GROMACS .gro file of C-alpha atoms in nm:
model
  372
    1MET     CA    1   0.000   0.824  -0.557
    2LYS     CA    2   0.257   0.722  -0.283
    3LYS     CA    3   0.618   0.853  -0.333
    4PHE     CA    4   0.873   0.587  -0.352
    5PHE     CA    5   1.210   0.725  -0.179
    6TYR     CA    6   1.433   0.480  -0.364
    7LEU     CA    7   1.742   0.678  -0.394
    8SER     CA    8   1.778   0.803  -0.019
    9ALA     CA    9   1.609   0.519   0.142
   10LEU     CA   10   1.793   0.258  -0.060
   11SER     CA   11   2.129   0.414   0.008
   12LEU     CA   12   2.046   0.411   0.369
   13GLY     CA   13   1.916   0.042   0.358
   14MET     CA   14   2.242  -0.079   0.206
   15MET     CA   15   2.428   0.028   0.513
   16CYS     CA   16   2.235  -0.245   0.689
   17SER     CA   17   2.413  -0.176   1.014
   18ILE     CA   18   2.433   0.061   1.304
   19THR     CA   19   2.624   0.099   1.612
   20ALA     CA   20   2.433   0.090   1.940
   21CYS     CA   21   2.630   0.244   2.239
   22SER     CA   22   2.588   0.226   2.593
   23ASP     CA   23   2.826   0.332   2.866
   24ASP     CA   24   3.033   0.030   2.861
   25ASP     CA   25   3.006  -0.131   2.520
   26THR     CA   26   2.955  -0.087   2.159
   27THR     CA   27   2.754  -0.339   1.958
   28THR     CA   28   2.719  -0.335   1.584
   29ILE     CA   29   2.348  -0.463   1.474
   30ASP     CA   30   2.291  -0.586   1.143
   31ALA     CA   31   1.949  -0.458   1.039
   32LYS     CA   32   1.910  -0.701   0.748
   33ASN     CA   33   1.947  -1.005   0.964
   34LEU     CA   34   1.816  -0.893   1.285
   35ASP     CA   35   1.601  -1.142   1.494
   36TYR     CA   36   1.370  -1.114   1.783
   37THR     CA   37   1.544  -1.220   2.098
   38ALA     CA   38   1.506  -1.193   2.478
   39GLU     CA   39   1.735  -0.897   2.472
   40ASN     CA   40   1.529  -0.711   2.232
   41ALA     CA   41   1.186  -0.851   2.292
   42SER     CA   42   1.045  -0.560   2.524
   43SER     CA   43   1.147  -0.282   2.260
   44TRP     CA   44   1.023  -0.513   1.972
   45GLY     CA   45   0.698  -0.548   2.113
   46ASN     CA   46   0.647  -0.195   2.216
   47TYR     CA   47   0.749  -0.072   1.874
   48MET     CA   48   0.512  -0.318   1.711
   49ARG     CA   49   0.232  -0.165   1.922
   50VAL     CA   50   0.310   0.206   1.855
   51VAL     CA   51   0.308   0.127   1.479
   52ALA     CA   52  -0.008  -0.063   1.485
   53GLN     CA   53  -0.171   0.206   1.681
   54LEU     CA   54  -0.064   0.463   1.416
   55LEU     CA   55  -0.211   0.252   1.167
   56VAL     CA   56  -0.554   0.235   1.357
   57ASN     CA   57  -0.543   0.619   1.384
   58ASP     CA   58  -0.467   0.677   1.016
   59ALA     CA   59  -0.743   0.423   0.891
   60THR     CA   60  -0.979   0.581   1.150
   61ALA     CA   61  -0.916   0.939   1.021
   62LEU     CA   62  -0.937   0.826   0.658
   63TYR     CA   63  -1.286   0.657   0.710
   64ASP     CA   64  -1.391   0.954   0.907
   65ASP     CA   65  -1.291   1.206   0.657
   66TRP     CA   66  -1.504   1.009   0.392
   67ALA     CA   67  -1.796   0.943   0.592
   68VAL     CA   68  -1.838   1.186   0.858
   69LYS     CA   69  -1.653   1.514   0.837
   70TYR     CA   70  -1.360   1.669   0.614
   71ASN     CA   71  -1.166   1.974   0.695
   72GLU     CA   72  -1.461   2.110   0.917
   73GLY     CA   73  -1.718   2.057   0.635
   74GLY     CA   74  -1.942   1.778   0.543
   75SER     CA   75  -1.803   1.426   0.457
   76TYR     CA   76  -1.578   1.391   0.165
   77ALA     CA   77  -1.802   1.124   0.011
   78ASP     CA   78  -2.084   1.392   0.021
   79PHE     CA   79  -1.857   1.653  -0.158
   80PHE     CA   80  -1.738   1.382  -0.422
   81LYS     CA   81  -2.106   1.293  -0.494
   82ASN     CA   82  -2.223   1.636  -0.530
   83GLN     CA   83  -1.948   1.798  -0.746
   84ASP     CA   84  -1.973   1.780  -1.110
   85ALA     CA   85  -2.039   1.430  -1.220
   86LEU     CA   86  -1.792   1.431  -1.497
   87THR     CA   87  -1.513   1.581  -1.281
   88SER     CA   88  -1.586   1.295  -1.020
   89VAL     CA   89  -1.576   1.015  -1.293
   90GLU     CA   90  -1.234   1.173  -1.434
   91GLN     CA   91  -1.097   1.147  -1.093
   92LEU     CA   92  -1.210   0.813  -1.064
   93ILE     CA   93  -1.038   0.706  -1.375
   94ASP     CA   94  -0.701   0.919  -1.300
   95GLY     CA   95  -0.700   0.708  -0.975
   96CYS     CA   96  -0.699   0.385  -1.182
   97VAL     CA   97  -0.438   0.525  -1.436
   98ASP     CA   98  -0.198   0.625  -1.165
   99ILE     CA   99  -0.203   0.281  -0.987
  100ALA     CA  100  -0.202   0.094  -1.303
  101ASN     CA  101   0.128   0.294  -1.388
  102GLU     CA  102   0.265   0.255  -1.028
  103VAL     CA  103   0.252  -0.119  -1.037
  104GLY     CA  104   0.404  -0.144  -1.378
  105THR     CA  105   0.679   0.115  -1.367
  106ALA     CA  106   0.758   0.143  -0.993
  107LYS     CA  107   0.653  -0.172  -0.804
  108ILE     CA  108   0.758  -0.408  -1.081
  109GLY     CA  109   0.966  -0.186  -1.317
  110ASP     CA  110   1.202  -0.030  -1.052
  111PRO     CA  111   1.327  -0.344  -0.922
  112TYR     CA  112   1.343  -0.492  -1.288
  113ASP     CA  113   1.551  -0.197  -1.407
  114LEU     CA  114   1.790  -0.209  -1.105
  115PHE     CA  115   1.836  -0.596  -1.144
  116ILE     CA  116   1.930  -0.594  -1.509
  117HIS     CA  117   2.183  -0.300  -1.462
  118ASN     CA  118   2.362  -0.531  -1.221
  119ASN     CA  119   2.230  -0.368  -0.894
  120GLU     CA  120   2.092  -0.681  -0.756
  121GLU     CA  121   2.089  -0.610  -0.392
  122LYS     CA  122   1.912  -0.281  -0.436
  123ALA     CA  123   1.674  -0.455  -0.669
  124LEU     CA  124   1.599  -0.686  -0.397
  125TYR     CA  125   1.541  -0.421  -0.149
  126ALA     CA  126   1.325  -0.222  -0.398
  127VAL     CA  127   1.049  -0.501  -0.394
  128GLU     CA  128   0.764  -0.387  -0.203
  129SER     CA  129   0.631  -0.639   0.065
  130TRP     CA  130   0.941  -0.872   0.021
  131TYR     CA  131   0.973  -0.960   0.399
  132SER     CA  132   0.643  -1.137   0.370
  133TRP     CA  133   0.678  -1.246   0.030
  134HIS     CA  134   0.337  -1.088  -0.043
  135SER     CA  135   0.439  -0.891  -0.350
  136ARG     CA  136   0.233  -1.069  -0.610
  137GLU     CA  137  -0.060  -1.053  -0.405
  138ASP     CA  138  -0.040  -0.673  -0.334
  139TYR     CA  139   0.000  -0.603  -0.702
  140ARG     CA  140  -0.276  -0.782  -0.824
  141ASN     CA  141  -0.497  -0.643  -0.547
  142ASN     CA  142  -0.383  -0.300  -0.693
  143ILE     CA  143  -0.533  -0.420  -1.010
  144TYR     CA  144  -0.841  -0.544  -0.837
  145SER     CA  145  -0.885  -0.177  -0.718
  146ILE     CA  146  -0.923  -0.067  -1.072
  147ARG     CA  147  -1.164  -0.360  -1.148
  148ASN     CA  148  -1.372  -0.266  -0.846
  149ALA     CA  149  -1.383   0.096  -0.956
  150TYR     CA  150  -1.498   0.023  -1.287
  151TYR     CA  151  -1.730  -0.257  -1.206
  152GLY     CA  152  -1.876  -0.072  -0.909
  153THR     CA  153  -1.871  -0.374  -0.684
  154ARG     CA  154  -1.615  -0.542  -0.474
  155THR     CA  155  -1.703  -0.911  -0.576
  156GLY     CA  156  -1.597  -0.917  -0.929
  157ALA     CA  157  -1.984  -0.872  -1.032
  158ILE     CA  158  -2.079  -0.578  -1.241
  159SER     CA  159  -2.320  -0.325  -1.104
  160GLU     CA  160  -2.602  -0.198  -1.312
  161PHE     CA  161  -2.491   0.161  -1.182
  162SER     CA  162  -2.119   0.096  -1.273
  163LEU     CA  163  -1.894   0.273  -1.511
  164SER     CA  164  -1.863  -0.042  -1.712
  165LYS     CA  165  -2.239  -0.047  -1.787
  166ALA     CA  166  -2.240   0.323  -1.860
  167VAL     CA  167  -1.940   0.265  -2.096
  168ALA     CA  168  -2.118  -0.040  -2.253
  169ALA     CA  169  -2.433   0.167  -2.344
  170VAL     CA  170  -2.236   0.382  -2.571
  171ASN     CA  171  -1.938   0.151  -2.662
  172ALA     CA  172  -1.958  -0.196  -2.594
  173ASN     CA  173  -1.637  -0.275  -2.771
  174LEU     CA  174  -1.446  -0.036  -2.532
  175ASP     CA  175  -1.600  -0.194  -2.235
  176THR     CA  176  -1.494  -0.524  -2.346
  177GLU     CA  177  -1.137  -0.380  -2.402
  178VAL     CA  178  -1.124  -0.238  -2.065
  179LYS     CA  179  -1.237  -0.555  -1.885
  180LYS     CA  180  -0.987  -0.770  -2.076
  181ALA     CA  181  -0.710  -0.521  -1.997
  182ILE     CA  182  -0.785  -0.550  -1.639
  183ASP     CA  183  -0.815  -0.932  -1.646
  184ASP     CA  184  -0.482  -0.957  -1.837
  185ALA     CA  185  -0.292  -0.738  -1.612
  186ALA     CA  186  -0.418  -0.941  -1.287
  187ALA     CA  187  -0.329  -1.272  -1.467
  188ALA     CA  188   0.007  -1.158  -1.583
  189ILE     CA  189   0.103  -1.044  -1.232
  190TRP     CA  190  -0.002  -1.369  -1.099
  191ALA     CA  191   0.194  -1.547  -1.355
  192ILE     CA  192   0.517  -1.425  -1.193
  193PRO     CA  193   0.681  -1.716  -1.015
  194SER     CA  194   0.657  -1.653  -0.626
  195PRO     CA  195   0.818  -1.487  -0.466
  196PHE     CA  196   0.872  -1.213  -0.687
  197ARG     CA  197   1.180  -1.102  -0.493
  198ASN     CA  198   1.347  -1.435  -0.648
  199ASN     CA  199   1.213  -1.368  -0.995
  200ILE     CA  200   1.271  -0.995  -1.054
  201ASN     CA  201   1.404  -1.037  -1.411
  202SER     CA  202   1.187  -1.321  -1.520
  203PRO     CA  203   0.992  -1.334  -1.864
  204GLU     CA  204   0.665  -1.294  -1.651
  205ALA     CA  205   0.767  -0.998  -1.497
  206VAL     CA  206   0.835  -0.817  -1.808
  207SER     CA  207   0.494  -0.957  -1.953
  208ALA     CA  208   0.316  -0.805  -1.637
  209MET     CA  209   0.489  -0.455  -1.688
  210GLU     CA  210   0.363  -0.484  -2.053
  211ALA     CA  211   0.012  -0.580  -1.937
  212CYS     CA  212   0.007  -0.301  -1.685
  213ALA     CA  213   0.113  -0.033  -1.946
  214THR     CA  214  -0.167  -0.171  -2.196
  215LEU     CA  215  -0.428  -0.123  -1.907
  216GLU     CA  216  -0.288   0.222  -1.830
  217GLY     CA  217  -0.312   0.311  -2.204
  218VAL     CA  218  -0.651   0.200  -2.258
  219LEU     CA  219  -0.780   0.381  -1.933
  220LYS     CA  220  -0.606   0.711  -1.993
  221GLY     CA  221  -0.691   0.709  -2.374
  222SER     CA  222  -0.995   0.563  -2.508
  223LEU     CA  223  -1.199   0.543  -2.165
  224LYS     CA  224  -1.113   0.908  -2.061
  225SER     CA  225  -1.251   1.017  -2.406
  226CYS     CA  226  -1.561   0.807  -2.398
  227ILE     CA  227  -1.707   0.934  -2.073
  228GLU     CA  228  -1.703   1.290  -2.186
  229GLY     CA  229  -2.007   1.185  -2.427
  230ILE     CA  230  -2.219   0.997  -2.152
  231ASP     CA  231  -2.492   1.196  -1.991
  232LYS     CA  232  -2.412   1.361  -1.659
  233THR     CA  233  -2.713   1.207  -1.480
  234VAL     CA  234  -2.588   0.852  -1.575
  235LEU     CA  235  -2.230   0.944  -1.455
  236ALA     CA  236  -2.398   1.083  -1.134
  237GLU     CA  237  -2.542   0.745  -1.057
  238VAL     CA  238  -2.192   0.587  -1.142
  239VAL     CA  239  -2.025   0.825  -0.872
  240LYS     CA  240  -2.303   0.769  -0.601
  241ASN     CA  241  -2.253   0.374  -0.641
  242TYR     CA  242  -1.876   0.397  -0.660
  243VAL     CA  243  -1.865   0.580  -0.329
  244ASP     CA  244  -2.129   0.381  -0.131
  245VAL     CA  245  -2.070   0.030  -0.270
  246VAL     CA  246  -1.680   0.040  -0.323
  247VAL     CA  247  -1.492   0.324  -0.133
  248LEU     CA  248  -1.680   0.361   0.197
  249PRO     CA  249  -1.700  -0.016   0.241
  250THR     CA  250  -1.334  -0.062   0.158
  251TYR     CA  251  -1.236   0.218   0.417
  252SER     CA  252  -1.467   0.068   0.668
  253ASP     CA  253  -1.289  -0.292   0.625
  254LEU     CA  254  -0.948  -0.108   0.639
  255LYS     CA  255  -1.035   0.035   0.976
  256ALA     CA  256  -1.155  -0.294   1.111
  257GLY     CA  257  -0.861  -0.486   0.961
  258ASN     CA  258  -0.615  -0.206   1.134
  259GLN     CA  259  -0.784  -0.257   1.456
  260ALA     CA  260  -0.792  -0.650   1.431
  261LEU     CA  261  -0.400  -0.605   1.351
  262PHE     CA  262  -0.354  -0.382   1.669
  263ASP     CA  263  -0.539  -0.642   1.875
  264ALA     CA  264  -0.311  -0.936   1.759
  265VAL     CA  265  -0.008  -0.717   1.812
  266GLU     CA  266  -0.109  -0.636   2.169
  267THR     CA  267  -0.187  -0.995   2.244
  268PHE     CA  268   0.179  -1.087   2.126
  269ARG     CA  269   0.325  -0.786   2.313
  270THR     CA  270   0.175  -0.904   2.647
  271SER     CA  271   0.187  -1.276   2.577
  272PRO     CA  272   0.495  -1.336   2.300
  273SER     CA  273   0.490  -1.686   2.155
  274ASN     CA  274   0.530  -1.828   1.799
  275ALA     CA  275   0.175  -1.884   1.787
  276ASN     CA  276   0.098  -1.506   1.866
  277PHE     CA  277   0.365  -1.407   1.615
  278LYS     CA  278   0.171  -1.622   1.356
  279ALA     CA  279  -0.153  -1.454   1.444
  280CYS     CA  280   0.016  -1.113   1.380
  281ALA     CA  281   0.124  -1.227   1.053
  282THR     CA  282  -0.195  -1.356   0.950
  283ALA     CA  283  -0.369  -1.031   1.062
  284TRP     CA  284  -0.114  -0.837   0.858
  285LEU     CA  285  -0.194  -1.018   0.550
  286ALA     CA  286  -0.580  -0.959   0.620
  287ALA     CA  287  -0.528  -0.569   0.694
  288ARG     CA  288  -0.344  -0.545   0.354
  289THR     CA  289  -0.615  -0.647   0.132
  290PRO     CA  290  -0.852  -0.352   0.171
  291TRP     CA  291  -0.557  -0.115   0.169
  292GLU     CA  292  -0.423  -0.240  -0.141
  293THR     CA  293  -0.761  -0.263  -0.302
  294SER     CA  294  -0.808   0.112  -0.229
  295GLU     CA  295  -0.513   0.219  -0.419
  296ALA     CA  296  -0.711   0.318  -0.732
  297PHE     CA  297  -0.866   0.582  -0.516
  298LEU     CA  298  -0.559   0.763  -0.354
  299PHE     CA  299  -0.709   1.108  -0.382
  300GLY     CA  300  -0.878   1.341  -0.156
  301PRO     CA  301  -0.795   1.288   0.229
  302VAL     CA  302  -0.551   1.019   0.183
  303ALA     CA  303  -0.330   1.224  -0.034
  304ASP     CA  304  -0.412   1.573   0.113
  305LYS     CA  305  -0.316   1.456   0.471
  306GLY     CA  306  -0.019   1.223   0.384
  307LEU     CA  307  -0.207   0.905   0.498
  308ASP     CA  308  -0.101   0.703   0.211
  309PRO     CA  309   0.278   0.720   0.296
  310ASN     CA  310   0.180   0.722   0.660
  311MET     CA  311   0.048   0.369   0.615
  312ASP     CA  312   0.255   0.257   0.317
  313SER     CA  313   0.577   0.431   0.278
  314TRP     CA  314   0.829   0.212   0.099
  315PRO     CA  315   1.133   0.128   0.082
  316LEU     CA  316   1.185   0.138   0.474
  317ASP     CA  317   1.481   0.286   0.664
  318GLN     CA  318   1.594  -0.043   0.803
  319ASP     CA  319   1.858   0.138   1.021
  320GLY     CA  320   1.637   0.378   1.138
  321ILE     CA  321   1.401   0.115   1.254
  322VAL     CA  322   1.669  -0.043   1.439
  323GLN     CA  323   1.773   0.288   1.609
  324ILE     CA  324   1.414   0.312   1.717
  325LEU     CA  325   1.438  -0.026   1.867
  326THR     CA  326   1.744   0.075   2.050
  327SER     CA  327   1.650   0.415   2.161
  328GLY     CA  328   1.263   0.363   2.214
  329ASN     CA  329   1.216   0.721   2.089
  330TYR     CA  330   0.892   0.678   1.914
  331SER     CA  331   0.847   1.049   1.862
  332ASP     CA  332   1.066   0.996   1.555
  333LEU     CA  333   0.747   0.827   1.398
  334ASN     CA  334   0.538   1.164   1.425
  335TRP     CA  335   0.523   1.481   1.229
  336ASP     CA  336   0.309   1.792   1.272
  337GLY     CA  337   0.153   2.056   1.044
  338ASP     CA  338   0.027   2.043   0.667
  339TYR     CA  339   0.153   1.748   0.487
  340ASP     CA  340   0.408   1.839   0.228
  341GLU     CA  341   0.530   1.539   0.006
  342GLU     CA  342   0.879   1.726  -0.049
  343ASP     CA  343   0.921   1.758   0.323
  344ASP     CA  344   1.236   1.531   0.424
  345LYS     CA  345   1.162   1.529   0.779
  346ILE     CA  346   0.798   1.436   0.715
  347ALA     CA  347   0.940   1.154   0.485
  348GLY     CA  348   1.184   1.023   0.730
  349ALA     CA  349   0.914   0.959   0.999
  350GLN     CA  350   0.685   0.785   0.727
  351ALA     CA  351   0.980   0.548   0.650
  352LEU     CA  352   0.982   0.429   1.027
  353ARG     CA  353   0.604   0.337   1.053
  354GLY     CA  354   0.322   0.204   0.845
  355TYR     CA  355   0.255  -0.161   0.726
  356HIS     CA  356   0.611  -0.222   0.583
  357THR     CA  357   0.772  -0.145   0.933
  358LEU     CA  358   0.527  -0.398   1.086
  359GLU     CA  359   0.611  -0.633   0.811
  360TYR     CA  360   0.969  -0.615   0.891
  361LEU     CA  361   0.905  -0.671   1.272
  362ILE     CA  362   0.648  -0.966   1.205
  363PHE     CA  363   0.808  -1.172   0.897
  364LYS     CA  364   1.128  -1.312   0.778
  365ASP     CA  365   1.193  -1.489   0.455
  366GLY     CA  366   0.811  -1.501   0.399
  367GLU     CA  367   0.720  -1.660   0.718
  368ALA     CA  368   0.609  -1.522   1.061
  369ARG     CA  369   0.917  -1.458   1.287
  370THR     CA  370   0.991  -1.693   1.579
  371ILE     CA  371   1.111  -1.630   1.940
  372GLN     CA  372   1.481  -1.715   1.952
   0.00000   0.00000   0.00000
């Protein structure tokens, strides 16, 4: 599960301005309201390109770890399919539990808690994907990642080799309960008036948190208990289908989507225009879908190698982003060695890259930026 750096990053984000110095002047830059201009156009486009390339690199590494080779061994897909089937299904369910909890308590709950305690500005900056006004879509896609894991498809249909079918064979009422909890959570999120950033304390947001909590409860309670009584040969088929039909195609789409996003960014960098800015926004939205529908399986390489926060760290260090725009020091986006989620230096680098840095550079107030 991704690490949310709310306390440290929000304190930085609330400063919202830095001082850029040259030999003969000092300029204060407002990170909240910064626009793309002729003066910063070159550095803006270059920064977009570097971040987009890092997204391609991370998505490629993630797909290769699952499909080709992981840590000098076979693919993680083969490892996951060949380990004890009950262990793999428990991991599948734990991933679903984690994202149900994260959507309810962090993605919706953290902004809500800040807002009702009169920290309205901090609440705004705690809303993930608020530059694009795409928060509800992201959160609902997170729930769809649970649905896909349980249904064994990415279409909303239910595979004959799904966990749903395996559960229904031994406890039809529980299967119905799980499916209803998934549907209710997705519907409750979508019922929040758009954009979420303007409706943080709405009754619909409260209902969405409650629906996510209900979903989390049934997944980690009744469902986790139920699978212990299912034959392991049945579970092995569930795991194989899950990997081949859900995980690998999702990561393949992620790799392709990030490449398409890079291509759009490169076109914009070399030929800046409002139309090409809009094409970047469209490509960003398309690339987000496979990522957000992968969040029910944030285990294995994506967790071990820090690829989740590499691509999706939130909140951003807005001031740090503006410093990069000013300095062009893109080495600050990189880190070396084994991943440690408690390493502040790594976290600092991750807060300057990924989808949300590109979102900041591409979107403003829910629309593609325009050339000033």
